[in-house]
Amino acid sequence: MSLKIIQPGLSTSIQDLGRPGYFHLGIPIGGAMDRFALRVANMLVGNPEGAAGFEVVFMGPTIEFESDALVAVTGADLPAKVDGEARDGWTAFEVKAGQTLSFDFLKSGARAYIAISGGIDTPPALGSRSTYPIGALGGVDGRNIQAGDVIPLGDVEMIEPGLSVPEQLRRMPDNPAELRVLPGLYWHRLTPAAQEGFFNDDWAVALEADRMGYRFKGGKPLEFVDREQPFGAGADPSNIVDGCYSYGSIQVPGGLEPIILHRDAVSGGGYFTLGAIISADMDLIGQLQPHTPVKFRKVDMAEALAARAERKKMLSDVRAHLG
């Protein structure tokens, strides 16, 4: 059972839920930028939630099916078509052997997820099929898909098509998007005015927005509390002696434009981080297009944990709905 890639789209990669356990070696967790969307797509076609599927950025691929399969497309509103006939998003539909899956123009969001019954069955690397091009791990020879690739599928007993997730259980960002921030170890390096200004300012996604990180522009430069720089930190006040970066860290090189480190980001470096995006909001970042307006909101640990519990409940509600 396999698929043939006719056109790869703009940037289409194989992703699952990532390869945890290697961050201390400099290998990021990787995996789907929008984990919720991938999980739900897999549920719709009867796969384990962590099965590998396609992550599609802005422009969809064209795929020829060499066997019958059940397919679901979630995340960004990227309308799917089977032999030119439209199919609903967040809904399982059938594709027959010899038919072609393609996509219309993107309507909203940034990343769509394609799950296929049986899941993509490329060889795992360090326990994951997720593509990490910088490390040449996962995917197809450690890269995004290309025209002519033949992608193997796992065996599965197909369920009936037609399962669908209602609008209220589809999680996508608002406009402007709100991203909740838990201040971190270096928060005290900013002046009180800069701390307040970061949350009051209006930000927007910059053009530099990918799997490694999202840059934001539009706010005022940050001011730092005067101090004598420690040995090895350099002269710029945004520099630190090299430290570890938690997942979702917000670094601000030169105090100018925040960068949120995402799935394929490095594990440490020499820029201070003012805090981190809470885990419940990391999926939303992967759906932000360049120029999307964003507001950052300060939260404490109790609010962050409550948001995580709410996100888990939403997944449970989807599982209950799909039976």
mmCIF file of C-alpha atoms in Angstrom:
data_model
loop_
_atom_site.group_PDB
_atom_site.id
_atom_site.type_symbol
_atom_site.label_atom_id
_atom_site.label_comp_id
_atom_site.label_asym_id
_atom_site.label_seq_id
_atom_site.Cartn_x
_atom_site.Cartn_y
_atom_site.Cartn_z
ATOM 1 C CA MET A 1 0.000 0.000 0.000
ATOM 2 C CA SER A 2 1.506 3.301 -1.071
ATOM 3 C CA LEU A 3 1.026 6.806 -2.429
ATOM 4 C CA LYS A 4 2.789 8.550 -5.292
ATOM 5 C CA ILE A 5 3.648 12.232 -4.983
ATOM 6 C CA ILE A 6 2.792 14.026 -8.241
ATOM 7 C CA GLN A 7 3.451 17.551 -6.915
ATOM 8 C CA PRO A 8 4.820 18.174 -3.406
ATOM 9 C CA GLY A 9 3.213 21.552 -2.726
ATOM 10 C CA LEU A 10 5.199 24.432 -1.283
ATOM 11 C CA SER A 11 6.595 22.613 1.763
ATOM 12 C CA THR A 12 5.131 19.235 2.689
ATOM 13 C CA SER A 13 6.779 17.015 5.262
ATOM 14 C CA ILE A 14 6.043 13.779 7.066
ATOM 15 C CA GLN A 15 5.344 14.422 10.766
ATOM 16 C CA ASP A 16 4.110 12.515 13.779
ATOM 17 C CA LEU A 17 4.222 13.626 17.435
ATOM 18 C CA GLY A 18 8.009 13.863 17.446
ATOM 19 C CA ARG A 19 11.041 12.242 19.065
ATOM 20 C CA PRO A 20 11.218 13.225 22.749
ATOM 21 C CA GLY A 21 14.231 12.280 24.835
ATOM 22 C CA TYR A 22 17.096 13.708 22.780
ATOM 23 C CA PHE A 23 16.923 17.430 23.524
ATOM 24 C CA HIS A 24 19.952 17.192 25.814
ATOM 25 C CA LEU A 25 21.886 16.032 22.747
ATOM 26 C CA GLY A 26 20.708 18.992 20.681
ATOM 27 C CA ILE A 27 18.037 17.032 18.780
ATOM 28 C CA PRO A 28 14.663 18.770 19.140
ATOM 29 C CA ILE A 29 11.381 16.997 19.722
ATOM 30 C CA GLY A 30 10.155 18.001 16.251
ATOM 31 C CA GLY A 31 6.831 16.602 15.100
ATOM 32 C CA ALA A 32 3.665 18.375 13.980
ATOM 33 C CA MET A 33 3.556 22.125 14.594
ATOM 34 C CA ASP A 34 -0.173 21.751 15.369
ATOM 35 C CA ARG A 35 -0.376 18.545 17.379
ATOM 36 C CA PHE A 36 -4.100 18.906 18.009
ATOM 37 C CA ALA A 37 -4.871 18.982 14.284
ATOM 38 C CA LEU A 38 -2.695 15.920 13.581
ATOM 39 C CA ARG A 39 -4.221 13.951 16.453
ATOM 40 C CA VAL A 40 -7.755 14.709 15.282
ATOM 41 C CA ALA A 41 -6.970 13.844 11.657
ATOM 42 C CA ASN A 42 -5.682 10.457 12.787
ATOM 43 C CA MET A 43 -8.753 9.841 14.946
ATOM 44 C CA LEU A 44 -11.014 10.505 11.961
ATOM 45 C CA VAL A 45 -9.419 7.743 9.866
ATOM 46 C CA GLY A 46 -9.024 5.196 12.657
ATOM 47 C CA ASN A 47 -5.264 5.583 13.225
ATOM 48 C CA PRO A 48 -3.431 5.874 16.540
ATOM 49 C CA GLU A 49 -3.268 9.573 17.392
ATOM 50 C CA GLY A 50 0.502 9.632 16.978
ATOM 51 C CA ALA A 51 0.591 8.064 13.510
ATOM 52 C CA ALA A 52 2.606 9.873 10.863
ATOM 53 C CA GLY A 53 0.815 12.054 8.329
ATOM 54 C CA PHE A 54 1.625 14.981 6.057
ATOM 55 C CA GLU A 55 2.127 18.529 7.331
ATOM 56 C CA VAL A 56 1.307 20.935 4.493
ATOM 57 C CA VAL A 57 2.335 24.611 4.503
ATOM 58 C CA PHE A 58 0.241 27.150 2.517
ATOM 59 C CA MET A 59 -0.031 25.092 -0.706
ATOM 60 C CA GLY A 60 -1.225 21.496 -0.899
ATOM 61 C CA PRO A 61 0.382 18.562 -2.702
ATOM 62 C CA THR A 62 -1.067 16.410 -5.468
ATOM 63 C CA ILE A 63 -1.073 12.735 -4.497
ATOM 64 C CA GLU A 64 -2.036 9.663 -6.509
ATOM 65 C CA PHE A 65 -3.384 6.755 -4.480
ATOM 66 C CA GLU A 66 -2.282 3.257 -5.440
ATOM 67 C CA SER A 67 -4.777 1.603 -3.071
ATOM 68 C CA ASP A 68 -8.110 2.452 -1.429
ATOM 69 C CA ALA A 69 -7.750 4.619 1.680
ATOM 70 C CA LEU A 70 -9.601 6.806 4.129
ATOM 71 C CA VAL A 71 -8.329 10.393 4.339
ATOM 72 C CA ALA A 72 -8.934 13.372 6.632
ATOM 73 C CA VAL A 73 -7.614 16.935 6.330
ATOM 74 C CA THR A 74 -7.568 19.146 9.440
ATOM 75 C CA GLY A 75 -5.900 22.352 10.609
ATOM 76 C CA ALA A 76 -5.757 25.173 8.062
ATOM 77 C CA ASP A 77 -8.706 25.664 5.719
ATOM 78 C CA LEU A 78 -7.056 24.167 2.638
ATOM 79 C CA PRO A 79 -9.951 22.652 0.656
ATOM 80 C CA ALA A 80 -9.294 19.084 -0.490
ATOM 81 C CA LYS A 81 -10.433 17.634 -3.813
ATOM 82 C CA VAL A 82 -10.627 14.028 -5.047
ATOM 83 C CA ASP A 83 -10.377 13.907 -8.862
ATOM 84 C CA GLY A 84 -11.402 17.569 -8.789
ATOM 85 C CA GLU A 85 -14.470 17.106 -6.546
ATOM 86 C CA ALA A 86 -14.492 19.032 -3.269
ATOM 87 C CA ARG A 87 -14.323 17.242 0.072
ATOM 88 C CA ASP A 88 -15.061 18.660 3.523
ATOM 89 C CA GLY A 89 -12.327 19.460 6.001
ATOM 90 C CA TRP A 90 -12.226 17.842 9.462
ATOM 91 C CA THR A 91 -14.198 14.952 7.916
ATOM 92 C CA ALA A 92 -13.118 11.444 6.860
ATOM 93 C CA PHE A 93 -13.597 10.692 3.160
ATOM 94 C CA GLU A 94 -12.695 7.797 0.892
ATOM 95 C CA VAL A 95 -10.138 7.866 -1.909
ATOM 96 C CA LYS A 96 -10.100 4.910 -4.309
ATOM 97 C CA ALA A 97 -7.064 3.331 -5.950
ATOM 98 C CA GLY A 98 -6.125 5.377 -9.016
ATOM 99 C CA GLN A 99 -7.762 8.571 -7.761
ATOM 100 C CA THR A 100 -5.868 11.788 -7.092
ATOM 101 C CA LEU A 101 -6.017 13.999 -4.010
ATOM 102 C CA SER A 102 -5.301 17.682 -4.636
ATOM 103 C CA PHE A 103 -6.062 21.012 -2.982
ATOM 104 C CA ASP A 104 -7.602 24.387 -3.725
ATOM 105 C CA PHE A 105 -6.190 27.721 -2.546
ATOM 106 C CA LEU A 106 -5.604 28.315 1.172
ATOM 107 C CA LYS A 107 -8.458 30.191 2.851
ATOM 108 C CA SER A 108 -7.212 30.550 6.427
ATOM 109 C CA GLY A 109 -4.547 29.197 8.754
ATOM 110 C CA ALA A 110 -1.067 28.139 7.683
ATOM 111 C CA ARG A 111 -0.667 24.366 8.115
ATOM 112 C CA ALA A 112 -2.999 21.553 7.126
ATOM 113 C CA TYR A 113 -2.610 17.926 8.203
ATOM 114 C CA ILE A 114 -3.388 14.954 6.000
ATOM 115 C CA ALA A 115 -3.978 11.648 7.758
ATOM 116 C CA ILE A 116 -4.336 8.454 5.703
ATOM 117 C CA SER A 117 -5.697 5.196 7.078
ATOM 118 C CA GLY A 118 -2.792 3.000 8.145
ATOM 119 C CA GLY A 119 -0.504 5.982 8.599
ATOM 120 C CA ILE A 120 2.667 6.760 6.692
ATOM 121 C CA ASP A 121 5.111 3.896 7.134
ATOM 122 C CA THR A 122 8.506 5.366 6.254
ATOM 123 C CA PRO A 123 11.426 4.100 8.399
ATOM 124 C CA PRO A 124 11.552 5.720 11.861
ATOM 125 C CA ALA A 125 14.659 7.540 13.066
ATOM 126 C CA LEU A 126 15.231 7.680 16.836
ATOM 127 C CA GLY A 127 11.698 6.410 17.339
ATOM 128 C CA SER A 128 9.932 8.915 15.084
ATOM 129 C CA ARG A 129 9.072 9.358 11.398
ATOM 130 C CA SER A 130 9.032 13.147 11.781
ATOM 131 C CA THR A 131 11.129 15.018 9.236
ATOM 132 C CA TYR A 132 14.002 17.043 10.702
ATOM 133 C CA PRO A 133 15.898 18.322 7.643
ATOM 134 C CA ILE A 134 18.720 20.020 9.565
ATOM 135 C CA GLY A 135 19.637 16.691 11.134
ATOM 136 C CA ALA A 136 18.646 14.627 8.061
ATOM 137 C CA LEU A 137 16.314 12.546 10.242
ATOM 138 C CA GLY A 138 12.950 10.972 9.443
ATOM 139 C CA GLY A 139 10.684 11.666 6.493
ATOM 140 C CA VAL A 140 12.063 10.530 3.139
ATOM 141 C CA ASP A 141 15.852 10.439 3.438
ATOM 142 C CA GLY A 142 15.641 13.179 6.057
ATOM 143 C CA ARG A 143 13.958 15.708 3.731
ATOM 144 C CA ASN A 144 10.564 17.043 2.708
ATOM 145 C CA ILE A 145 8.671 15.102 0.054
ATOM 146 C CA GLN A 146 9.442 15.610 -3.635
ATOM 147 C CA ALA A 147 7.666 14.829 -6.901
ATOM 148 C CA GLY A 148 8.067 11.162 -7.755
ATOM 149 C CA ASP A 149 8.377 9.935 -4.165
ATOM 150 C CA VAL A 150 6.488 6.741 -3.388
ATOM 151 C CA ILE A 151 5.298 6.838 0.219
ATOM 152 C CA PRO A 152 4.506 3.525 1.953
ATOM 153 C CA LEU A 153 1.420 3.130 4.120
ATOM 154 C CA GLY A 154 0.793 0.845 7.061
ATOM 155 C CA ASP A 155 -1.860 -1.870 7.102
ATOM 156 C CA VAL A 156 -5.160 -1.058 8.737
ATOM 157 C CA GLU A 157 -8.741 -2.248 8.812
ATOM 158 C CA MET A 158 -10.597 0.676 7.283
ATOM 159 C CA ILE A 159 -13.496 2.175 9.196
ATOM 160 C CA GLU A 160 -16.541 3.742 7.552
ATOM 161 C CA PRO A 161 -16.061 7.224 6.023
ATOM 162 C CA GLY A 162 -18.085 10.216 7.156
ATOM 163 C CA LEU A 163 -16.870 10.853 10.701
ATOM 164 C CA SER A 164 -16.656 14.599 11.256
ATOM 165 C CA VAL A 165 -15.603 17.010 14.000
ATOM 166 C CA PRO A 166 -18.036 19.895 14.659
ATOM 167 C CA GLU A 167 -16.917 23.524 14.507
ATOM 168 C CA GLN A 168 -16.846 23.973 18.293
ATOM 169 C CA LEU A 169 -14.236 21.217 18.614
ATOM 170 C CA ARG A 170 -11.896 22.618 15.949
ATOM 171 C CA ARG A 171 -9.140 24.659 17.553
ATOM 172 C CA MET A 172 -7.742 27.570 15.525
ATOM 173 C CA PRO A 173 -6.341 30.983 16.569
ATOM 174 C CA ASP A 174 -8.410 34.155 16.808
ATOM 175 C CA ASN A 175 -7.569 37.354 14.945
ATOM 176 C CA PRO A 176 -5.671 38.989 16.519
ATOM 177 C CA ALA A 177 -4.205 35.827 17.976
ATOM 178 C CA GLU A 178 -3.638 35.725 21.724
ATOM 179 C CA LEU A 179 -0.540 33.907 22.956
ATOM 180 C CA ARG A 180 -0.143 33.373 26.696
ATOM 181 C CA VAL A 181 3.311 33.827 28.203
ATOM 182 C CA LEU A 182 4.810 32.526 31.439
ATOM 183 C CA PRO A 183 7.716 34.842 32.376
ATOM 184 C CA GLY A 184 10.977 32.994 32.894
ATOM 185 C CA LEU A 185 14.401 33.036 34.510
ATOM 186 C CA TYR A 186 15.592 36.193 32.724
ATOM 187 C CA TRP A 187 12.427 38.259 33.093
ATOM 188 C CA HIS A 188 14.158 40.417 35.734
ATOM 189 C CA ARG A 189 16.664 41.592 33.103
ATOM 190 C CA LEU A 190 13.986 43.873 31.606
ATOM 191 C CA THR A 191 13.058 47.248 33.061
ATOM 192 C CA PRO A 192 9.507 47.492 34.500
ATOM 193 C CA ALA A 193 8.532 49.724 31.559
ATOM 194 C CA ALA A 194 9.812 47.150 29.059
ATOM 195 C CA GLN A 195 7.988 44.346 30.856
ATOM 196 C CA GLU A 196 4.720 46.259 30.696
ATOM 197 C CA GLY A 197 5.314 47.421 27.134
ATOM 198 C CA PHE A 198 5.891 43.903 25.805
ATOM 199 C CA PHE A 199 2.336 42.937 26.756
ATOM 200 C CA ASN A 200 0.755 46.266 25.819
ATOM 201 C CA ASP A 201 2.312 46.510 22.363
ATOM 202 C CA ASP A 202 0.712 45.231 19.162
ATOM 203 C CA TRP A 203 2.859 42.624 17.420
ATOM 204 C CA ALA A 204 2.597 40.855 14.074
ATOM 205 C CA VAL A 205 4.139 37.696 12.637
ATOM 206 C CA ALA A 206 7.221 38.531 10.571
ATOM 207 C CA LEU A 207 8.201 36.841 7.312
ATOM 208 C CA GLU A 208 10.721 34.678 9.210
ATOM 209 C CA ALA A 209 8.279 32.075 10.481
ATOM 210 C CA ASP A 210 9.059 28.388 10.147
ATOM 211 C CA ARG A 211 9.455 25.144 12.078
ATOM 212 C CA MET A 212 12.489 26.447 13.968
ATOM 213 C CA GLY A 213 10.897 29.657 15.162
ATOM 214 C CA TYR A 214 8.482 32.530 14.614
ATOM 215 C CA ARG A 215 9.749 36.116 14.640
ATOM 216 C CA PHE A 216 7.447 38.984 15.613
ATOM 217 C CA LYS A 217 7.669 42.672 14.683
ATOM 218 C CA GLY A 218 5.916 45.939 15.474
ATOM 219 C CA GLY A 219 6.530 46.429 19.182
ATOM 220 C CA LYS A 220 8.982 48.808 20.821
ATOM 221 C CA PRO A 221 12.579 47.685 21.476
ATOM 222 C CA LEU A 222 13.063 46.262 24.953
ATOM 223 C CA GLU A 223 15.133 48.067 27.578
ATOM 224 C CA PHE A 224 17.416 46.143 29.898
ATOM 225 C CA VAL A 225 18.393 46.789 33.482
ATOM 226 C CA ASP A 226 21.962 48.059 33.609
ATOM 227 C CA ARG A 227 24.492 45.501 34.786
ATOM 228 C CA GLU A 228 28.066 44.479 34.291
ATOM 229 C CA GLN A 229 28.004 41.735 31.688
ATOM 230 C CA PRO A 230 29.385 38.440 33.019
ATOM 231 C CA PHE A 231 32.486 36.956 31.445
ATOM 232 C CA GLY A 232 31.612 35.194 28.192
ATOM 233 C CA ALA A 233 28.308 37.034 27.618
ATOM 234 C CA GLY A 234 29.571 39.731 25.267
ATOM 235 C CA ALA A 235 28.707 43.419 25.299
ATOM 236 C CA ASP A 236 25.076 43.357 24.086
ATOM 237 C CA PRO A 237 22.702 43.421 27.096
ATOM 238 C CA SER A 238 20.486 40.785 25.430
ATOM 239 C CA ASN A 239 23.405 38.336 25.575
ATOM 240 C CA ILE A 240 23.852 35.822 28.365
ATOM 241 C CA VAL A 241 26.402 33.190 29.139
ATOM 242 C CA ASP A 242 25.091 30.283 27.047
ATOM 243 C CA GLY A 243 22.060 28.617 28.613
ATOM 244 C CA CYS A 244 19.382 26.043 27.856
ATOM 245 C CA TYR A 245 16.201 26.969 26.004
ATOM 246 C CA SER A 246 12.943 25.440 27.111
ATOM 247 C CA TYR A 247 10.424 24.496 24.463
ATOM 248 C CA GLY A 248 8.484 27.621 23.462
ATOM 249 C CA SER A 249 11.127 30.037 24.777
ATOM 250 C CA ILE A 250 10.934 33.658 23.614
ATOM 251 C CA GLN A 251 14.377 35.033 22.803
ATOM 252 C CA VAL A 252 14.852 38.683 21.828
ATOM 253 C CA PRO A 253 18.221 39.250 20.104
ATOM 254 C CA GLY A 254 19.327 42.836 20.674
ATOM 255 C CA GLY A 255 16.017 43.450 22.481
ATOM 256 C CA LEU A 256 14.382 44.151 19.116
ATOM 257 C CA GLU A 257 12.125 41.383 17.747
ATOM 258 C CA PRO A 258 10.909 38.395 19.793
ATOM 259 C CA ILE A 259 11.464 34.911 18.365
ATOM 260 C CA ILE A 260 9.394 31.996 19.670
ATOM 261 C CA LEU A 261 11.387 28.785 19.408
ATOM 262 C CA HIS A 262 9.213 26.007 17.988
ATOM 263 C CA ARG A 263 9.364 22.282 17.130
ATOM 264 C CA ASP A 264 12.738 22.185 15.330
ATOM 265 C CA ALA A 265 14.512 24.848 17.407
ATOM 266 C CA VAL A 266 17.930 24.599 18.983
ATOM 267 C CA SER A 267 18.246 23.558 22.629
ATOM 268 C CA GLY A 268 20.419 26.407 23.876
ATOM 269 C CA GLY A 269 22.336 29.548 23.051
ATOM 270 C CA GLY A 270 23.551 32.940 24.173
ATOM 271 C CA TYR A 271 20.434 35.141 23.968
ATOM 272 C CA PHE A 272 18.314 35.898 27.008
ATOM 273 C CA THR A 273 14.737 34.594 27.001
ATOM 274 C CA LEU A 274 11.993 36.612 28.660
ATOM 275 C CA GLY A 275 9.741 33.592 29.177
ATOM 276 C CA ALA A 276 7.916 30.896 27.245
ATOM 277 C CA ILE A 277 4.618 30.427 25.451
ATOM 278 C CA ILE A 278 2.496 28.023 27.478
ATOM 279 C CA SER A 279 2.179 24.521 26.037
ATOM 280 C CA ALA A 280 -1.572 24.923 25.422
ATOM 281 C CA ASP A 281 -0.920 27.721 22.897
ATOM 282 C CA MET A 282 2.017 26.278 20.962
ATOM 283 C CA ASP A 283 -0.274 24.603 18.402
ATOM 284 C CA LEU A 284 -1.831 27.968 17.562
ATOM 285 C CA ILE A 285 1.497 29.447 16.466
ATOM 286 C CA GLY A 286 1.811 26.937 13.645
ATOM 287 C CA GLN A 287 -1.419 28.310 12.152
ATOM 288 C CA LEU A 288 -0.294 31.943 12.006
ATOM 289 C CA GLN A 289 0.474 33.452 8.611
ATOM 290 C CA PRO A 290 3.003 36.278 8.190
ATOM 291 C CA HIS A 291 1.545 39.696 9.114
ATOM 292 C CA THR A 292 -1.071 38.148 11.439
ATOM 293 C CA PRO A 293 -1.631 40.509 14.418
ATOM 294 C CA VAL A 294 -0.739 39.044 17.810
ATOM 295 C CA LYS A 295 -1.152 40.070 21.452
ATOM 296 C CA PHE A 296 0.947 38.471 24.170
ATOM 297 C CA ARG A 297 -0.748 37.956 27.545
ATOM 298 C CA LYS A 298 1.057 37.361 30.820
ATOM 299 C CA VAL A 299 -0.116 34.382 32.909
ATOM 300 C CA ASP A 300 1.069 32.616 36.039
ATOM 301 C CA MET A 301 1.706 28.901 36.559
ATOM 302 C CA ALA A 302 -1.833 28.243 37.829
ATOM 303 C CA GLU A 303 -3.336 29.734 34.653
ATOM 304 C CA ALA A 304 -0.894 27.794 32.476
ATOM 305 C CA LEU A 305 -1.816 24.506 34.140
ATOM 306 C CA ALA A 306 -5.536 25.301 33.864
ATOM 307 C CA ALA A 307 -5.087 25.989 30.128
ATOM 308 C CA ARG A 308 -3.287 22.674 29.696
ATOM 309 C CA ALA A 309 -6.128 20.863 31.457
ATOM 310 C CA GLU A 310 -8.661 22.637 29.216
ATOM 311 C CA ARG A 311 -6.748 21.561 26.112
ATOM 312 C CA LYS A 312 -6.666 17.941 27.325
ATOM 313 C CA LYS A 313 -10.417 18.089 27.921
ATOM 314 C CA MET A 314 -10.985 19.308 24.366
ATOM 315 C CA LEU A 315 -9.086 16.295 23.038
ATOM 316 C CA SER A 316 -11.169 14.057 25.298
ATOM 317 C CA ASP A 317 -14.346 15.677 23.970
ATOM 318 C CA VAL A 318 -13.242 14.928 20.386
ATOM 319 C CA ARG A 319 -12.526 11.297 21.297
ATOM 320 C CA ALA A 320 -15.953 11.012 22.941
ATOM 321 C CA HIS A 321 -17.663 12.599 19.941
ATOM 322 C CA LEU A 322 -15.998 10.214 17.497
ATOM 323 C CA GLY A 323 -16.788 7.240 19.713
#
